[in-house]
Amino acid sequence: MQTVELQLQSDQVSPELRELVLTLLSASKTIADKVRRGALAGVLGSAAQQNVQGETQKKLDVIANDILKQALLASAQVRALASEEEDNVVAANAEGGYVVAFDPLDGSSNIDINGQIGTIFTVYRAQDVASDSPEQFAQPGSAQVCAGYVLYGPSTQLALTTGGPSRLYTLDTDGQYVLTEAELAIAPDCQEYSINMSNQRHWAPDTQGYIQALQAGSEGPRGKDFNMRWNGAMVGDVHRVLMRGGIFLYPANTQSKIHNGKLRLLYEANPMAMLVAHAGGKAISGAQKILDIQPESLHQRVPVILGASNEVDEFSRQHH
Ligand code: AHG
Ligand code: MN
Ligand code: MN
């Protein structure tokens, strides 16, 4: 039985980064407890306030954000943090060597239906600028030193990479994250796609053509059938891609409000792109690799196409 503590040691992760990851995981266990108790813990429903992106926050968005924020502010390793639920960068410990960004609760619309939800996080090295400067996070995804998510599903699971393989751990009843998949691997070909079809009429024509070809199945140009799944939480959809393959898309949209898609570069697209890349898959925003994008703002949105490498290439070929 390999716990995450021991695995991080054998992966030769520095003591500072190890401590930081364990701080994040400890917070995730507190969140997992509340998620499991649900209505009994009083965590369901809306919080009657909006975040900086104009989305009505759920109680659990606020609770999960507070738990992670307090844990990270108390960590000697953390110089600053950024969150979906915080307008600006929050300064932490001036001596800390790392900065952490997170989506405290991904899949908010699944909270009240007892569906899959999760926490997504990423760690970068702190920059030599003011702790609360947005420049702390103006680093491309290729500079991430660690990326992961915790999925609060029937089991609580952690997907994590610290630069090596993407590994999967399962939370045991004694509170230990135990290694259950040492190297996640996404097959290069697939027959499953994941996209919110209700946006179809707003996609670019090339995207519409690409999805139509998948829907045409064995009678169409692709010559094979494709299944479709949409979980409504990126964390669950990307988890499925990591476990059994497929392609996940939240493409650009001609509706002005979500012209660049819906997902945020810093704490959704980048950590998932790193996990997928370290499992042999690909992640692009269109013409560019997600991990190469130079961020322009903290809550910037970006189209996301990720998963099976040959299928992501096929998407690229059909977009000029
Ligand atoms: P969040 O709950 O953190 O705001 O993120 C929700 C995101 C992401 O999890 C998911 O892929 C997407 O929203 C679902 O979008 P639709 O509402 O279009 O299904
Ligand atoms: Mn999210
Ligand atoms: Mn969220």
Short mmCIF file of C-alpha atoms and ligand atoms in Angstrom, two decimals:
data_model
loop_
_atom_site.label_atom_id
_atom_site.label_comp_id
_atom_site.label_asym_id
_atom_site.label_seq_id
_atom_site.Cartn_x
_atom_site.Cartn_y
_atom_site.Cartn_z
CA MET A 1 0.00 0.00 0.00
CA GLN A 2 1.60 3.24 -1.19
CA THR A 3 0.32 6.42 0.43
CA VAL A 4 0.65 9.75 -1.36
CA GLU A 5 3.17 10.86 1.29
CA LEU A 6 5.48 7.93 0.47
CA GLN A 7 4.94 8.24 -3.28
CA LEU A 8 5.93 11.93 -3.24
CA GLN A 9 9.11 10.96 -1.39
CA SER A 10 9.99 8.23 -3.84
CA ASP A 11 9.26 10.68 -6.69
CA GLN A 12 11.90 12.91 -5.04
CA VAL A 13 9.55 15.86 -4.72
CA SER A 14 11.21 18.56 -2.57
CA PRO A 15 10.16 18.69 1.11
CA GLU A 16 8.68 22.17 0.56
CA LEU A 17 6.46 21.11 -2.34
CA ARG A 18 5.53 17.91 -0.51
CA GLU A 19 4.40 19.91 2.50
CA LEU A 20 2.37 22.20 0.25
CA VAL A 21 0.67 19.29 -1.55
CA LEU A 22 -0.17 17.66 1.78
CA THR A 23 -1.70 20.96 2.96
CA LEU A 24 -3.94 20.96 -0.12
CA LEU A 25 -4.88 17.32 0.45
CA SER A 26 -5.69 17.89 4.09
CA ALA A 27 -8.08 20.69 3.06
CA SER A 28 -9.61 18.40 0.43
CA LYS A 29 -10.45 15.83 3.11
CA THR A 30 -12.34 18.47 5.09
CA ILE A 31 -14.27 19.35 1.92
CA ALA A 32 -14.88 15.64 1.15
CA ASP A 33 -16.40 15.17 4.63
CA LYS A 34 -18.85 18.02 4.08
CA VAL A 35 -19.70 16.82 0.57
CA ARG A 36 -20.41 13.30 1.88
CA ARG A 37 -22.78 14.61 4.58
CA GLY A 38 -24.48 16.94 2.08
CA ALA A 39 -27.83 18.19 3.33
CA LEU A 40 -26.93 16.99 6.86
CA ALA A 41 -23.93 19.37 6.87
CA GLY A 42 -26.09 22.25 5.58
CA VAL A 43 -23.86 22.73 2.53
CA LEU A 44 -26.42 22.50 -0.29
CA GLY A 45 -28.13 25.41 -2.05
CA SER A 46 -27.15 28.95 -3.04
CA ALA A 47 -25.06 31.44 -1.10
CA ALA A 48 -27.03 34.47 -2.38
CA GLN A 49 -23.91 36.25 -3.67
CA GLN A 50 -22.02 36.44 -6.96
CA ASN A 51 -18.36 35.89 -7.82
CA VAL A 52 -16.24 38.18 -10.00
CA GLN A 53 -17.46 36.38 -13.11
CA GLY A 54 -21.08 37.20 -12.31
CA GLU A 55 -21.98 33.61 -11.40
CA THR A 56 -24.26 33.02 -8.41
CA GLN A 57 -22.17 31.16 -5.87
CA LYS A 58 -23.38 27.99 -4.23
CA LYS A 59 -22.84 27.58 -0.48
CA LEU A 60 -20.31 24.87 -1.21
CA ASP A 61 -18.32 27.17 -3.58
CA VAL A 62 -17.86 29.57 -0.67
CA ILE A 63 -17.24 26.87 1.96
CA ALA A 64 -14.66 25.01 -0.16
CA ASN A 65 -12.94 28.29 -1.04
CA ASP A 66 -12.69 29.28 2.65
CA ILE A 67 -11.30 25.88 3.67
CA LEU A 68 -8.58 25.94 0.98
CA LYS A 69 -7.79 29.61 1.53
CA GLN A 70 -7.34 29.27 5.30
CA ALA A 71 -5.16 26.18 4.88
CA LEU A 72 -2.93 27.85 2.28
CA LEU A 73 -2.66 31.17 4.16
CA ALA A 74 -1.33 29.19 7.13
CA SER A 75 1.30 27.41 5.02
CA ALA A 76 4.92 28.64 5.13
CA GLN A 77 5.37 27.43 1.54
CA VAL A 78 2.70 29.64 -0.07
CA ARG A 79 3.56 33.14 -1.29
CA ALA A 80 0.14 33.86 -2.82
CA LEU A 81 -3.07 32.24 -3.95
CA ALA A 82 -5.67 32.76 -6.67
CA SER A 83 -9.12 31.24 -6.80
CA GLU A 84 -12.19 31.22 -9.01
CA GLU A 85 -14.00 32.70 -6.01
CA GLU A 86 -11.48 35.50 -5.29
CA ASP A 87 -11.50 38.66 -7.45
CA ASN A 88 -7.77 39.28 -7.00
CA VAL A 89 -4.55 37.55 -6.02
CA VAL A 90 -4.38 37.02 -2.23
CA ALA A 91 -0.97 37.46 -0.57
CA ALA A 92 0.03 34.70 1.86
CA ASN A 93 3.52 34.17 3.35
CA ALA A 94 6.28 36.51 2.07
CA GLU A 95 8.86 33.71 2.47
CA GLY A 96 6.85 31.11 0.53
CA GLY A 97 8.44 29.69 -2.62
CA TYR A 98 5.22 28.75 -4.42
CA VAL A 99 1.93 30.21 -5.59
CA VAL A 100 -1.27 28.15 -5.78
CA ALA A 101 -4.36 28.62 -7.94
CA PHE A 102 -7.54 26.60 -7.57
CA ASP A 103 -11.14 26.05 -8.56
CA PRO A 104 -12.39 25.17 -5.08
CA LEU A 105 -15.55 23.52 -6.33
CA ASP A 106 -15.82 22.51 -9.96
CA GLY A 107 -19.21 21.43 -11.24
CA SER A 108 -21.30 23.67 -8.99
CA SER A 109 -24.48 22.81 -10.87
CA ASN A 110 -24.03 19.16 -9.79
CA ILE A 111 -23.98 19.96 -6.05
CA ASP A 112 -27.71 19.84 -5.47
CA ILE A 113 -28.25 16.69 -7.58
CA ASN A 114 -25.61 14.62 -5.75
CA GLY A 115 -23.53 14.49 -8.93
CA GLN A 116 -19.78 14.50 -9.48
CA ILE A 117 -17.95 17.59 -8.23
CA GLY A 118 -14.31 18.30 -7.48
CA THR A 119 -11.46 20.64 -6.59
CA ILE A 120 -8.86 21.53 -9.26
CA PHE A 121 -5.47 23.00 -8.30
CA THR A 122 -2.13 24.07 -9.74
CA VAL A 123 1.20 25.15 -8.27
CA TYR A 124 3.80 27.49 -9.77
CA ARG A 125 7.07 28.88 -8.44
CA ALA A 126 6.65 32.31 -6.82
CA GLN A 127 7.97 35.22 -8.92
CA ASP A 128 10.16 38.08 -7.75
CA VAL A 129 7.31 40.63 -7.70
CA ALA A 130 4.87 41.75 -4.97
CA SER A 131 3.10 38.79 -3.37
CA ASP A 132 -0.33 40.02 -4.43
CA SER A 133 0.70 40.96 -7.98
CA PRO A 134 -1.25 39.29 -10.79
CA GLU A 135 2.20 38.71 -12.37
CA GLN A 136 2.66 35.86 -9.88
CA PHE A 137 0.27 33.92 -12.09
CA ALA A 138 1.25 35.35 -15.50
CA GLN A 139 3.13 32.14 -16.29
CA PRO A 140 2.29 29.67 -19.06
CA GLY A 141 0.95 26.26 -18.04
CA SER A 142 4.28 24.68 -19.06
CA ALA A 143 5.74 26.31 -15.89
CA GLN A 144 3.42 24.38 -13.55
CA VAL A 145 5.37 22.33 -10.99
CA CYS A 146 2.35 20.36 -9.87
CA ALA A 147 -1.24 19.95 -11.02
CA GLY A 148 -4.14 17.88 -9.78
CA TYR A 149 -7.76 17.48 -8.89
CA VAL A 150 -9.78 15.79 -6.20
CA LEU A 151 -12.98 14.20 -7.47
CA TYR A 152 -15.75 13.87 -4.89
CA GLY A 153 -17.60 10.95 -6.50
CA PRO A 154 -18.75 7.58 -5.18
CA SER A 155 -15.06 7.37 -4.13
CA THR A 156 -12.97 10.43 -3.41
CA GLN A 157 -10.01 10.27 -5.78
CA LEU A 158 -6.93 12.38 -6.37
CA ALA A 159 -5.22 12.72 -9.77
CA LEU A 160 -1.79 14.29 -9.38
CA THR A 161 1.36 15.01 -11.35
CA THR A 162 4.50 16.67 -10.01
CA GLY A 163 6.23 16.59 -13.39
CA GLY A 164 6.34 12.81 -13.76
CA PRO A 165 3.45 10.48 -14.64
CA SER A 166 -0.10 11.44 -13.77
CA ARG A 167 -1.00 9.17 -10.86
CA LEU A 168 -4.35 8.30 -9.27
CA TYR A 169 -4.99 7.87 -5.54
CA THR A 170 -8.15 6.83 -3.70
CA LEU A 171 -9.10 8.20 -0.28
CA ASP A 172 -9.40 5.36 2.22
CA THR A 173 -11.72 5.44 5.24
CA ASP A 174 -8.70 6.06 7.49
CA GLY A 175 -8.06 9.39 5.72
CA GLN A 176 -5.08 8.24 3.60
CA TYR A 177 -4.83 8.85 -0.12
CA VAL A 178 -3.57 5.48 -1.43
CA LEU A 179 -2.01 4.96 -4.89
CA THR A 180 -4.46 2.99 -7.05
CA GLU A 181 -3.12 3.75 -10.57
CA ALA A 182 0.61 4.45 -10.87
CA GLU A 183 0.57 5.76 -14.46
CA LEU A 184 -2.59 6.98 -16.12
CA ALA A 185 -2.48 6.50 -19.90
CA ILE A 186 -4.92 7.87 -22.48
CA ALA A 187 -5.14 5.70 -25.61
CA PRO A 188 -4.34 7.72 -28.78
CA ASP A 189 -7.60 6.74 -30.53
CA CYS A 190 -11.09 6.87 -29.09
CA GLN A 191 -14.80 6.43 -29.77
CA GLU A 192 -16.27 8.74 -27.13
CA TYR A 193 -16.70 12.51 -27.12
CA SER A 194 -17.91 14.96 -24.51
CA ILE A 195 -19.44 18.34 -25.36
CA ASN A 196 -22.48 20.39 -24.33
CA MET A 197 -24.56 19.86 -27.48
CA SER A 198 -27.04 22.60 -26.49
CA ASN A 199 -24.42 25.15 -27.63
CA GLN A 200 -24.15 23.63 -31.12
CA ARG A 201 -25.68 26.58 -32.98
CA HIS A 202 -23.16 28.96 -31.39
CA TRP A 203 -20.01 27.05 -32.41
CA ALA A 204 -17.74 28.03 -35.28
CA PRO A 205 -18.64 26.24 -38.57
CA ASP A 206 -15.48 24.05 -38.42
CA THR A 207 -16.44 22.84 -34.94
CA GLN A 208 -19.99 22.08 -36.12
CA GLY A 209 -18.54 20.07 -39.03
CA TYR A 210 -16.17 18.14 -36.77
CA ILE A 211 -18.97 17.10 -34.38
CA GLN A 212 -21.34 16.25 -37.26
CA ALA A 213 -18.74 13.79 -38.56
CA LEU A 214 -18.60 12.10 -35.15
CA GLN A 215 -22.40 11.90 -35.03
CA ALA A 216 -22.54 10.37 -38.51
CA GLY A 217 -20.72 7.36 -37.03
CA SER A 218 -19.82 4.36 -39.16
CA GLU A 219 -21.86 5.73 -42.10
CA GLY A 220 -19.95 9.04 -42.09
CA PRO A 221 -16.44 10.17 -43.06
CA ARG A 222 -14.88 8.84 -39.84
CA GLY A 223 -16.08 5.29 -40.51
CA LYS A 224 -16.71 4.44 -36.85
CA ASP A 225 -19.37 5.03 -34.21
CA PHE A 226 -18.86 7.46 -31.35
CA ASN A 227 -20.62 7.48 -27.99
CA MET A 228 -21.36 10.78 -26.17
CA ARG A 229 -21.18 11.67 -22.46
CA TRP A 230 -21.57 15.05 -20.71
CA ASN A 231 -21.21 15.16 -16.98
CA GLY A 232 -21.58 18.92 -16.50
CA ALA A 233 -18.45 19.07 -14.36
CA MET A 234 -15.09 19.28 -16.09
CA VAL A 235 -13.53 17.33 -13.25
CA GLY A 236 -15.79 14.33 -13.94
CA ASP A 237 -15.50 14.57 -17.72
CA VAL A 238 -11.70 14.81 -17.69
CA HIS A 239 -11.56 12.00 -15.13
CA ARG A 240 -13.48 9.76 -17.54
CA VAL A 241 -11.05 10.67 -20.34
CA LEU A 242 -8.10 9.78 -18.08
CA MET A 243 -9.71 6.46 -17.09
CA ARG A 244 -11.10 5.16 -20.38
CA GLY A 245 -10.10 7.62 -23.08
CA GLY A 246 -12.10 9.98 -25.26
CA ILE A 247 -12.10 13.64 -26.23
CA PHE A 248 -13.53 16.51 -24.14
CA LEU A 249 -14.42 19.85 -25.70
CA TYR A 250 -15.57 23.23 -24.44
CA PRO A 251 -14.99 25.11 -27.70
CA ALA A 252 -15.10 28.77 -28.65
CA ASN A 253 -18.57 30.17 -28.88
CA THR A 254 -19.95 32.93 -31.05
CA GLN A 255 -22.07 34.20 -28.14
CA SER A 256 -20.11 37.20 -26.92
CA LYS A 257 -20.37 36.32 -23.22
CA ILE A 258 -18.43 33.10 -23.60
CA HIS A 259 -16.63 33.83 -26.85
CA ASN A 260 -13.52 32.08 -25.55
CA GLY A 261 -15.49 29.16 -24.22
CA LYS A 262 -16.42 28.86 -20.56
CA LEU A 263 -13.42 27.33 -18.86
CA ARG A 264 -10.76 29.37 -17.13
CA LEU A 265 -7.12 29.04 -18.24
CA LEU A 266 -5.41 29.34 -14.85
CA TYR A 267 -7.29 26.94 -12.60
CA GLU A 268 -9.26 24.73 -14.99
CA ALA A 269 -7.58 24.39 -18.42
CA ASN A 270 -3.91 24.45 -17.38
CA PRO A 271 -3.96 21.87 -14.57
CA MET A 272 -6.12 19.51 -16.64
CA ALA A 273 -3.86 20.04 -19.68
CA MET A 274 -0.80 19.09 -17.60
CA LEU A 275 -2.49 15.95 -16.22
CA VAL A 276 -3.61 14.94 -19.72
CA ALA A 277 -0.18 15.64 -21.28
CA HIS A 278 1.51 13.54 -18.58
CA ALA A 279 -0.88 10.70 -19.40
CA GLY A 280 0.05 10.74 -23.11
CA GLY A 281 -2.85 12.91 -24.28
CA LYS A 282 -3.03 16.39 -25.84
CA ALA A 283 -4.76 19.64 -24.89
CA ILE A 284 -5.26 22.58 -27.26
CA SER A 285 -7.28 25.79 -27.38
CA GLY A 286 -7.54 25.70 -31.18
CA ALA A 287 -4.34 26.54 -32.98
CA GLN A 288 -2.28 26.57 -29.77
CA LYS A 289 -1.28 24.07 -27.09
CA ILE A 290 -2.99 25.13 -23.86
CA LEU A 291 0.28 24.80 -21.92
CA ASP A 292 1.97 27.34 -24.26
CA ILE A 293 -0.56 30.14 -23.77
CA GLN A 294 0.85 33.28 -22.15
CA PRO A 295 -1.88 34.39 -19.71
CA GLU A 296 -3.27 37.90 -20.02
CA SER A 297 -5.55 38.04 -17.00
CA LEU A 298 -6.32 36.07 -13.87
CA HIS A 299 -9.78 34.79 -14.79
CA GLN A 300 -9.18 34.56 -18.54
CA ARG A 301 -11.30 31.99 -20.39
CA VAL A 302 -10.01 29.71 -23.08
CA PRO A 303 -11.48 27.10 -25.45
CA VAL A 304 -10.50 23.58 -24.33
CA ILE A 305 -10.11 20.50 -26.53
CA LEU A 306 -8.30 17.66 -24.77
CA GLY A 307 -7.85 13.92 -24.59
CA ALA A 308 -6.86 11.18 -27.05
CA SER A 309 -3.90 12.47 -29.07
CA ASN A 310 -5.01 11.31 -32.54
CA GLU A 311 -8.52 12.65 -31.97
CA VAL A 312 -7.21 16.07 -30.85
CA ASP A 313 -5.05 16.07 -34.02
CA GLU A 314 -8.16 15.25 -36.06
CA PHE A 315 -9.94 18.26 -34.52
CA SER A 316 -6.94 20.45 -35.48
CA ARG A 317 -6.94 19.15 -39.08
CA GLN A 318 -10.56 20.20 -39.45
CA HIS A 319 -9.92 23.71 -38.12
CA HIS A 320 -7.87 25.98 -40.35
P1 AHG B 1 -17.65 25.83 -12.08
O1 AHG B 1 -18.68 24.99 -11.39
O2 AHG B 1 -16.33 25.80 -11.37
O3 AHG B 1 -18.11 27.24 -12.40
O4 AHG B 1 -17.28 25.16 -13.48
C1 AHG B 1 -18.32 24.69 -14.29
C2 AHG B 1 -17.77 24.40 -15.64
C3 AHG B 1 -17.12 23.03 -15.80
O5 AHG B 1 -17.03 22.27 -14.69
C4 AHG B 1 -18.00 22.30 -16.77
O6 AHG B 1 -17.23 21.61 -17.71
C5 AHG B 1 -18.83 23.37 -17.38
O7 AHG B 1 -18.87 24.42 -16.49
C6 AHG B 1 -20.23 22.88 -17.64
O8 AHG B 1 -20.81 23.79 -18.47
P2 AHG B 1 -22.33 23.71 -18.98
O9 AHG B 1 -23.10 24.54 -18.02
O10 AHG B 1 -22.25 24.28 -20.36
O11 AHG B 1 -22.74 22.24 -18.98
MN MN B 2 -14.95 24.92 -12.63
MN MN B 3 -15.87 26.39 -9.36
#
